[in-house]
Short mmCIF file of C-alpha atoms in Angstrom, two decimals:
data_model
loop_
_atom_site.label_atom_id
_atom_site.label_comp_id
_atom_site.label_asym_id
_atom_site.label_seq_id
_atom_site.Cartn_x
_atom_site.Cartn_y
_atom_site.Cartn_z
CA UNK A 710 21.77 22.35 2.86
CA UNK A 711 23.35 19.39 4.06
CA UNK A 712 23.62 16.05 2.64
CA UNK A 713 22.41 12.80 5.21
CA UNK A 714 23.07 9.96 4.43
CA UNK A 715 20.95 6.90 4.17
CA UNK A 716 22.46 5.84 7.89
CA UNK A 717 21.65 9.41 9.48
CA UNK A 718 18.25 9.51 8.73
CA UNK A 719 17.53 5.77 9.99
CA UNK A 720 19.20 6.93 13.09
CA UNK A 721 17.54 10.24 13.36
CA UNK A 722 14.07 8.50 12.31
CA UNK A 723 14.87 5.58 15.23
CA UNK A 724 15.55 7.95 17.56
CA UNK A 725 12.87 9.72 17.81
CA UNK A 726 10.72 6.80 17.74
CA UNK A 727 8.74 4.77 20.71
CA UNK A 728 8.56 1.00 19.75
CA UNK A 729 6.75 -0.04 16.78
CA UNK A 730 4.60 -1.92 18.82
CA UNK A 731 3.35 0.78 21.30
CA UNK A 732 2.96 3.59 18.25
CA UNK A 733 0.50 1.06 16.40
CA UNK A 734 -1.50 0.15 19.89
CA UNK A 735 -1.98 3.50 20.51
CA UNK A 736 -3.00 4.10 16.49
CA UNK A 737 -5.34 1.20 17.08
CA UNK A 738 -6.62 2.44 20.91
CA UNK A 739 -7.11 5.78 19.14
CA UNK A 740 -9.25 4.84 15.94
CA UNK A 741 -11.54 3.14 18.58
CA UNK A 742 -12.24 6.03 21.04
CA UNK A 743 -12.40 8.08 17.94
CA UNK A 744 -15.72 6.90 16.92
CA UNK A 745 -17.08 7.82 20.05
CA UNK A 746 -15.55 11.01 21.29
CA UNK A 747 -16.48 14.18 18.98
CA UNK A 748 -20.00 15.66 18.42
CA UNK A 749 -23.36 13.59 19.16
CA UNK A 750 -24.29 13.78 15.65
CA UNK A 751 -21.78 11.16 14.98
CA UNK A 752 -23.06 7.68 14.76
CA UNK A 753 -21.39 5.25 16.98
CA UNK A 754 -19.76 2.45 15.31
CA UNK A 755 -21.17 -0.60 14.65
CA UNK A 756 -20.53 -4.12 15.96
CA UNK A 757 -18.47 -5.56 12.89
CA UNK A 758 -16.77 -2.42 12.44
CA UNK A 759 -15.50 -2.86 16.56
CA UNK A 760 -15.08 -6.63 15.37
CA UNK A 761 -12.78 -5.95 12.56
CA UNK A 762 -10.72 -3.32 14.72
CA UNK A 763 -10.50 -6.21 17.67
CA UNK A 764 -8.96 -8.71 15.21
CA UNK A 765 -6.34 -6.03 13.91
CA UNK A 766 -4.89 -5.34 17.22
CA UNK A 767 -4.70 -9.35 17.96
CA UNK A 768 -2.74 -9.66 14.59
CA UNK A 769 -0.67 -6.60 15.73
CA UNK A 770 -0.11 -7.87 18.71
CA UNK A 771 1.08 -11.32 17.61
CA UNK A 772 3.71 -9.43 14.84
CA UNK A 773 7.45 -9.45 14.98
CA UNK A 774 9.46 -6.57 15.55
CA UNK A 775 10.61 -6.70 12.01
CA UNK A 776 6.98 -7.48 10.56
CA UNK A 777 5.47 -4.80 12.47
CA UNK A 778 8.02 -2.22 10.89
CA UNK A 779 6.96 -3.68 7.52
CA UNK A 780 3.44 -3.09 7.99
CA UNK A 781 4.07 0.63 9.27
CA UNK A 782 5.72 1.24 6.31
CA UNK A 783 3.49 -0.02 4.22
CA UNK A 784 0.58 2.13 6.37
CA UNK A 785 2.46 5.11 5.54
CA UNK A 786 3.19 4.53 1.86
CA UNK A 787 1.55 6.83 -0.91
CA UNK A 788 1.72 7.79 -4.41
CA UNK A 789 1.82 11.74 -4.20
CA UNK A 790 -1.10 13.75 -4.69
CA UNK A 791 0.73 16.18 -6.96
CA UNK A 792 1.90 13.34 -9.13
CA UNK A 793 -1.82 11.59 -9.83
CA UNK A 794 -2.64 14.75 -10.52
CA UNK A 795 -0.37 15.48 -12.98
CA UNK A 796 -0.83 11.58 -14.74
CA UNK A 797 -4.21 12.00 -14.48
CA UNK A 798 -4.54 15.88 -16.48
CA UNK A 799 -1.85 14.41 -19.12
CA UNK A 800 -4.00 11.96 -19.93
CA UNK A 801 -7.42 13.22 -20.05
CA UNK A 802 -6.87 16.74 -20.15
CA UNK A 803 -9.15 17.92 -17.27
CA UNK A 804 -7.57 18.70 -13.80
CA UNK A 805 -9.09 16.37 -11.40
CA UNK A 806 -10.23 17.03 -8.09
CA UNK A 807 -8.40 16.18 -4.84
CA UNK A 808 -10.76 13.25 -3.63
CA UNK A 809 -9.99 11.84 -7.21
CA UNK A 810 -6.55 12.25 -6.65
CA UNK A 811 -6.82 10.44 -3.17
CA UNK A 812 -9.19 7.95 -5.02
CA UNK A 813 -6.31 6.98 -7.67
CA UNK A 814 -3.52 7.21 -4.87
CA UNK A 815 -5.53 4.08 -2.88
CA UNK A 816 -6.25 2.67 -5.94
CA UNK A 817 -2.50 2.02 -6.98
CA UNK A 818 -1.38 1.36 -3.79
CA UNK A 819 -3.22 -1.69 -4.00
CA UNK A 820 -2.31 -2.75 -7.11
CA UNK A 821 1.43 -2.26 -6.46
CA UNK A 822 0.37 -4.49 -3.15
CA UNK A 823 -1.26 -7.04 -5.38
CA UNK A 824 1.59 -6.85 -7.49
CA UNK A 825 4.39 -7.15 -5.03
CA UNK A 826 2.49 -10.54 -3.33
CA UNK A 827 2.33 -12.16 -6.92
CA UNK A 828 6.12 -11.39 -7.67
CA UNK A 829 6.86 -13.00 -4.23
CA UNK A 830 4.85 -16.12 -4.62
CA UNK A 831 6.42 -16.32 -8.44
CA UNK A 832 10.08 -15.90 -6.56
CA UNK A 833 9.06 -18.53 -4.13
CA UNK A 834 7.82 -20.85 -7.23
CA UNK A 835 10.98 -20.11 -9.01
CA UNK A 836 12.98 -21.32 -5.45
CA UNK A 837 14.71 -18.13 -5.40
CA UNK A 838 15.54 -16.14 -2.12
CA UNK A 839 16.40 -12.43 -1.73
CA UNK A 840 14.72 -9.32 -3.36
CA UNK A 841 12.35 -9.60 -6.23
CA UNK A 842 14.16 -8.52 -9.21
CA UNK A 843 11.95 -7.08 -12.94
CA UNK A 844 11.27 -11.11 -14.33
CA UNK A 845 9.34 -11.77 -11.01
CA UNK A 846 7.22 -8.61 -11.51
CA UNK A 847 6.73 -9.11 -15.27
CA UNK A 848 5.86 -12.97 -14.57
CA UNK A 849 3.66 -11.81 -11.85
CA UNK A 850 1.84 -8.97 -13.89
CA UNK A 851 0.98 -11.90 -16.31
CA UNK A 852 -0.30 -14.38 -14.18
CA UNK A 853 -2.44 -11.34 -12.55
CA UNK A 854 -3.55 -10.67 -16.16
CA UNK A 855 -4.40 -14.00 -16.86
CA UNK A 856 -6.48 -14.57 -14.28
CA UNK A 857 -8.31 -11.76 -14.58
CA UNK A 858 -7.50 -9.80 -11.16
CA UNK A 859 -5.03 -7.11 -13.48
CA UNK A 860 -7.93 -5.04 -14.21
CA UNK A 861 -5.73 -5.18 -17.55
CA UNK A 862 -7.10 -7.54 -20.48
CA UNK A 863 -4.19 -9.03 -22.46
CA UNK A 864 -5.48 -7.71 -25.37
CA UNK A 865 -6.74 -4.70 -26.61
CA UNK A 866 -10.57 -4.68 -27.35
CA UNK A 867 -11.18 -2.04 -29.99
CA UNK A 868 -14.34 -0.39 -28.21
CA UNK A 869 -14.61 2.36 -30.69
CA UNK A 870 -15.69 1.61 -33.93
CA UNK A 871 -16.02 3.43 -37.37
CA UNK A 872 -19.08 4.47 -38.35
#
């Protein structure tokens, strides 16, 4: 096997590529015809579902080159299947099932989004510039926790009691 490096693969992964923009209008054109191509047991979509999809290709639209590779990569982030599942049996002992897996896998990518968009704003509070180093994130975990959108109290509650 050969080794790429980090410059290699950018240029192998650009090249490839069509423009951010068109790849995203066509992932948007496609998620609308979707709903109505297929069998006629589908149900078509509904108006605020066609709604929401309208707004999200005028805020694609409207994005810069470099936000618009930003949000692809954040559309194609994921925490590996194999990975929740392996966190997931150490801690409870029971292998869980793939939609759990996929389940968890959503579930922490938006806390690590959550968590991310605090560490920025604490950055931005701090009147720092460039990338967000551990304080942000452990100031930004605690104002999340203090404010109640962790899903984390700040203390442990002992639920279990002696009998």
């Amino acid at each position: 096997t050969s080794v790429i490096t980090s410059k290699q693969w950018y240029q192998r992964r650009v090249r490839g590529m069509s423009s951010v923009k068109e790849r995203l209008k066509a992932e948007l054109s496609e998620a609308g015809t979707s709903s109505s191509a297929g069998s006629s047991k589908e149900v078509p979509a509904s108006e605020p579902e066609s709604e929401e999809k309208a707004k999200l290709q005028v805020l694609v639209s409207a994005l810069s080159e470099e936000q618009l590779d930003r949000y692809e990569a954040f559309r194609r982030s994921k925490f590996p299947q194999s990975m929740m599942r392996k966190m997931v049996h150490s801690m409870t002992g029971v292998m869980p099932s793939s939609n759990c897996c996929i389940a968890l896998s959503g579930i922490a990518k938006v806390l690590v989004g959550q968590i991310v968009e605090e560490s920025l704003e604490v950055q931005d509070s701090l009147k720092e510039t460039g990338p967000i180093h551990p304080k942000h994130i452990r100031d930004a975990v605690r104002r999340l926790r203090n404010k109640g959108q962790l899903g984390i109290s700040s203390h442990r509650k002992n639920t279990l009691k002696r009998l």
